[in-house]
Amino acid sequence: MGNFTLAKQDFLLFGPAILLLAVLCYWPLAWVALQALTVKGELSFTTIATVATGQIFWVSTLNTIYLTTSVVLITALVGYPLAYLVSQASPLWSYTLKFLILFPFWTSTLVRTYAWVVILQRDGLLVNAMRMVVPDMTPVSFLNTRAASTIGMVHIMLPFFVFPLLASMESIKRDYLRAAESLGAKPIIAFWTVFFPLSLPGLLSSVIMVLMLSIGFYIIPIVLGGGKGAVISMVIEKSLSLYPDWAVASSMGLLLLLMSAVALTILNALANKAQSIWR
Amino acid sequence: MKQKHDPSVLDIDRISVTYGSLDVLKDVSLAAKPGEFISLLGPSGSGKTTVLMSIAGFTKPSTGTIAVDGVAVNGMPPHRRRMGMVFQSYALFPHMSVARNIGYPMRIRREAAQTIDRKVAELLKLVHLDKYGDRMPAQLSGGQQQRVAIARALASDPTILLMDEPLSALDKKLREEMLIEIRRIHDEFGVTTIYVTHDQREALTISDRVAVMSGGRIVQIGSPQEIYDRPNGRFVADFIGEAAFLPAQVRNSAAFMENGTSLDVRGGLQDGQYLMVVRPERLSVVADRTDLSPGAVLLAGRLQRVFFQGETVFGTVLFEGQEVLFRCLNQSKVVAALPPVDGEILLALQAADITLVPKG
Amino acid sequence: MLKKMMFVAALSPLAMTAVAHADSITVAAWGGSYQDALRASFFEPTAKELGITIAEDNLSTGLADIRLQVQGKSVRWDLVDISAEECVAGEKEGLFEPLDYNIVKSDGIDKRLVGKSWIGFVYYSVVLAHNTNSKEATPKNWKDFFDTKGFPGRRSLGNFPSETLTIAAMADGTHVDKVYPIDLDKAFAKLEELKPNITAWWSSGTQATNLIMDNEVDYGSSWNGRIATLKASGAPVDWVVEGGVLNADCLVIPKGAKNKDLAMKALARFVSPDLQANLPKHAANGPVNVKAFETGKLTREEAAKVISSPENLKKQVLLDPQFWGDNIVGIQARWQNLVQ
């Protein structure tokens, strides 16, 4: 890796992209910060302090953390083996599996969420399927629970988890595993000592992707969760119409951003720590 | 099962590998004595890597047996076969330091930490990388990585060391150095080695024996000299070294060239059509037809072109409608004796150098 | 009409561009079939009558949209349909132009829905609905609904404090005239008591009706329009008008609207009895102007079915926008804790 220096003319090339990023991303963010941290044009931490000490914020934040964590964990438990399977499959199988994973992705989130309503509700497809085994089962609903929200979100998140991970798994040479086995490692040991550590960067980006997307989820907890356990996005949205200015919603947004940054830092540190074990 | 007195470390008995309708290996047999260095040489697609993968256990032969130290290993998974394998891509674990890479097989076997440290240090010394233990593989040059890969394979205390085109990713100069290095390490360690290459020079230089492969079969196996001097067919003669092939035949156990020249060939050859293998360096330029030793064959042709190659001179000659190549040392006396281009040139092939291979 | 926003949010990027001619105004409403009904009942007749063009746009979140335009000093809309609660809140913030009641005639409109800078527009109602296939006994009113011993079935209520707390205020059978001012502590206590029997707190009209139609719950609150449509199409649902919580949408002219004079004239037509009488033909929403029922445009049978007919008005309670404008911010935290 050589040193990377920018010449003047490089800015002509990057300029438009940087400008676009500034306008589309950082300007609104600065505006949000301004709304949260000023009262009548003066710097003030009153709003953000009030929000940060308020019950609504913490209850919904805990709900969000709970939901997001379970979504990330379950997505990882399902997605990692799936990505591994695809990465080790023959080209034809790999292509077919990728298509099958991506296929639901082309349908709207709302439609897929309502599909889960049909499956999970009382007398829904799930209960009817269970009746084939237990004919006299009393009708039971899986809808309007946190579990339903989690299932719906895992479904939506799976492709977002599998594909970044898969990209990194596919770059792991098959020779690494063969080398490990020829050196006396059982396949399972070869996997844990060689494949898994090498897939960690991909796993990290997948986890971050799902985490970031899940934090902002809104429709699914409403439709599948039955409105119980309000998540932070719902509260932010309510605050927008409730309060005469943007300060409260902006403060919540800013706090959310802060917490995401903390989560990212912790994840990154964990991943680095994990990788150094094998070094 | 082989009898007890059989000293083979590796005994491959008529294995075949098929992928669908494609025969990748057909009835391949090969035996290796302890400490022997055998090369599998052949063009790409000849099946040499498949033989290696079968020994390592990554490919399952459909028929035949592979025995190591007299025990059949057909059903044994790769990790129990004790084959140290060196890959073309090196396959060093990128997340582990050089020392960790080399120590890997010993850690897998749960050897004591001190033992591992000591052995790793020894192996690093063996491959001349004493100070590189803490480096990551990406910080090493190609040749250094290759040496780490060899050290790592040796660290697994292998029954057989398997090397799959280990030098093909290196540049030419480094390749020559590494070739000598590999042989040195082999001799120091004394481990039986199967070495896959498509480079005949590599194979001839490094091996005790060379198995030439083509189309999923071993065509000929023998010492480098045997393979070169006494090829058993046109393929081997052509694949290894340079050669012109002149038609010949055997009638009533007597051999003749097409122009009727009698050939002094020992050993009973069956009647039939043959090709005489004429290697460039075996031809010598002679001044006149009388200047021949007994049994030598004279080829009178027309000199076409001469190339000066530094220490040697290389020429093409048209002999009875066929191109024949000769090479001689760049000595003033020899060069001065060369006729002008298009002039007649007389080439002599000594009786001992006459080799006939079956035609077709 | 907060609940519509999740649907509108999906459509809003396609919002039509407003045209700003001198003889044109831009009206923003909630899109979908609701806006189709408004167009047929009000926009088209008014445009024709005044010889102007009425361009349309969609809201995405409600009052916040207007706030953004007014504070950003780029007001694109001349006339906007938002909920009455938001009208009260917006007036306090000074987001609207005052209405000229020389032009706008408010006779026939409930005084509680006439503000300095806003006026009621259309009614809808949150009613008690149930699944007719349910094996549970059917509650006849909100008192029954809150009686978990007599009616042990599964329930749903809206995740909207103003409507749902108004319902809770009727838990003891309080007469519709005596509901306001609501004893909030008592209403919260009632809901807390009922909470274990609540399967879902719905957030949209579709969700409210689906819960009942799919027998996910035995009974629950629902918007009158959607449940009536479902019943008419043969779904196993029914509802009662008694105890319905009437809620109004209102009209406002955002502060700094470019065509406010023309908007004022259009607004006057929108709330006039003759155009208000058009609405029941196109939607389940009801006219806010009771004089609409005196225009002769609606037959007696037709009028009886309208949610805001004089007969039906007596059976329901009007959600008091002033009360909620004063109280909503304070109870938000309590509400959030309730629906946990």
PDB file of N, CA and C in Angstrom, chain A residues 13 40 46 51 67-68 73 98 103 110 118 130 136 142 155 160 179 182 187 205 218 234 247-248 278-279:
ATOM      1  N   LEU A  13     -11.948  16.071  -9.717  1.00  0.00           N
ATOM      2  CA  LEU A  13     -12.625  14.783  -9.913  1.00  0.00           C
ATOM      3  C   LEU A  13     -13.552  14.456  -8.745  1.00  0.00           C
ATOM      4  N   LYS A  40     -34.058  29.521  20.446  1.00  0.00           N
ATOM      5  CA  LYS A  40     -34.110  30.909  19.962  1.00  0.00           C
ATOM      6  C   LYS A  40     -32.726  31.392  19.540  1.00  0.00           C
ATOM      7  N   THR A  46     -30.893  22.324  26.988  1.00  0.00           N
ATOM      8  CA  THR A  46     -32.101  22.034  27.769  1.00  0.00           C
ATOM      9  C   THR A  46     -32.958  20.966  27.107  1.00  0.00           C
ATOM     10  N   VAL A  51     -35.098  15.563  26.947  1.00  0.00           N
ATOM     11  CA  VAL A  51     -35.417  14.338  26.196  1.00  0.00           C
ATOM     12  C   VAL A  51     -34.650  13.157  26.762  1.00  0.00           C
ATOM     13  N   LEU A  67     -35.433  -5.107  20.479  1.00  0.00           N
ATOM     14  CA  LEU A  67     -35.890  -5.606  19.176  1.00  0.00           C
ATOM     15  C   LEU A  67     -34.710  -5.761  18.210  1.00  0.00           C
ATOM     16  N   THR A  68     -33.886  -4.703  18.154  1.00  0.00           N
ATOM     17  CA  THR A  68     -32.762  -4.709  17.219  1.00  0.00           C
ATOM     18  C   THR A  68     -31.786  -5.834  17.545  1.00  0.00           C
ATOM     19  N   LEU A  73     -29.300 -10.885  16.184  1.00  0.00           N
ATOM     20  CA  LEU A  73     -28.850 -12.221  16.601  1.00  0.00           C
ATOM     21  C   LEU A  73     -29.495 -13.318  15.767  1.00  0.00           C
ATOM     22  N   LYS A  98     -28.773 -17.870  -4.401  1.00  0.00           N
ATOM     23  CA  LYS A  98     -28.739 -16.401  -4.368  1.00  0.00           C
ATOM     24  C   LYS A  98     -30.043 -15.837  -4.908  1.00  0.00           C
ATOM     25  N   PHE A 103     -35.011 -13.099  -4.229  1.00  0.00           N
ATOM     26  CA  PHE A 103     -36.328 -13.004  -4.854  1.00  0.00           C
ATOM     27  C   PHE A 103     -37.339 -12.208  -4.023  1.00  0.00           C
ATOM     28  N   LEU A 110     -43.974  -3.742   2.599  1.00  0.00           N
ATOM     29  CA  LEU A 110     -45.318  -3.701   3.152  1.00  0.00           C
ATOM     30  C   LEU A 110     -46.081  -4.982   2.802  1.00  0.00           C
ATOM     31  N   VAL A 118     -50.996 -12.710   7.502  1.00  0.00           N
ATOM     32  CA  VAL A 118     -51.807 -13.839   7.049  1.00  0.00           C
ATOM     33  C   VAL A 118     -51.297 -15.158   7.637  1.00  0.00           C
ATOM     34  N   MET A 130     -50.409 -26.321  11.734  1.00  0.00           N
ATOM     35  CA  MET A 130     -50.239 -27.052  12.995  1.00  0.00           C
ATOM     36  C   MET A 130     -51.429 -27.973  13.246  1.00  0.00           C
ATOM     37  N   ASP A 136     -57.253 -30.980  17.034  1.00  0.00           N
ATOM     38  CA  ASP A 136     -58.188 -30.280  17.917  1.00  0.00           C
ATOM     39  C   ASP A 136     -57.504 -29.138  18.667  1.00  0.00           C
ATOM     40  N   PHE A 142     -50.190 -15.753  16.758  1.00  0.00           N
ATOM     41  CA  PHE A 142     -48.799 -15.386  16.982  1.00  0.00           C
ATOM     42  C   PHE A 142     -48.575 -13.929  16.620  1.00  0.00           C
ATOM     43  N   HIS A 155     -36.976 -11.591   8.422  1.00  0.00           N
ATOM     44  CA  HIS A 155     -37.278 -11.918   7.025  1.00  0.00           C
ATOM     45  C   HIS A 155     -36.806 -10.799   6.085  1.00  0.00           C
ATOM     46  N   PHE A 160     -30.024  -8.480   3.371  1.00  0.00           N
ATOM     47  CA  PHE A 160     -29.062  -7.437   3.743  1.00  0.00           C
ATOM     48  C   PHE A 160     -27.927  -8.035   4.565  1.00  0.00           C
ATOM     49  N   ALA A 179      -5.735 -26.586   3.038  1.00  0.00           N
ATOM     50  CA  ALA A 179      -4.448 -26.542   3.712  1.00  0.00           C
ATOM     51  C   ALA A 179      -4.621 -26.943   5.178  1.00  0.00           C
ATOM     52  N   SER A 182      -5.260 -30.639   5.435  1.00  0.00           N
ATOM     53  CA  SER A 182      -4.081 -31.455   5.160  1.00  0.00           C
ATOM     54  C   SER A 182      -3.077 -31.338   6.312  1.00  0.00           C
ATOM     55  N   PRO A 187     -12.536 -30.963   9.691  1.00  0.00           N
ATOM     56  CA  PRO A 187     -13.268 -29.889   8.998  1.00  0.00           C
ATOM     57  C   PRO A 187     -13.838 -28.847   9.959  1.00  0.00           C
ATOM     58  N   SER A 205     -19.598  -6.271   8.821  1.00  0.00           N
ATOM     59  CA  SER A 205     -20.331  -5.317   7.973  1.00  0.00           C
ATOM     60  C   SER A 205     -21.788  -5.736   7.848  1.00  0.00           C
ATOM     61  N   TYR A 218     -40.047   0.854  11.250  1.00  0.00           N
ATOM     62  CA  TYR A 218     -41.222   1.575  11.685  1.00  0.00           C
ATOM     63  C   TYR A 218     -42.500   0.783  11.382  1.00  0.00           C
ATOM     64  N   MET A 234     -41.037   5.374  16.043  1.00  0.00           N
ATOM     65  CA  MET A 234     -42.439   5.754  16.239  1.00  0.00           C
ATOM     66  C   MET A 234     -42.526   7.005  17.100  1.00  0.00           C
ATOM     67  N   ALA A 247     -37.241  20.578  17.786  1.00  0.00           N
ATOM     68  CA  ALA A 247     -36.182  20.368  18.764  1.00  0.00           C
ATOM     69  C   ALA A 247     -36.233  18.979  19.396  1.00  0.00           C
ATOM     70  N   VAL A 248     -37.452  18.537  19.792  1.00  0.00           N
ATOM     71  CA  VAL A 248     -37.560  17.259  20.493  1.00  0.00           C
ATOM     72  C   VAL A 248     -37.202  16.096  19.567  1.00  0.00           C
ATOM     73  N   TRP A 278      -6.293 -14.894  16.767  1.00  0.00           N
ATOM     74  CA  TRP A 278      -5.632 -15.871  15.900  1.00  0.00           C
ATOM     75  C   TRP A 278      -4.255 -15.412  15.412  1.00  0.00           C
ATOM     76  N   ARG A 279      -3.999 -14.119  15.527  1.00  0.00           N
ATOM     77  CA  ARG A 279      -2.777 -13.553  14.975  1.00  0.00           C
ATOM     78  C   ARG A 279      -1.583 -14.102  15.666  1.00  0.00           C
TER      79      ARG A 279
END
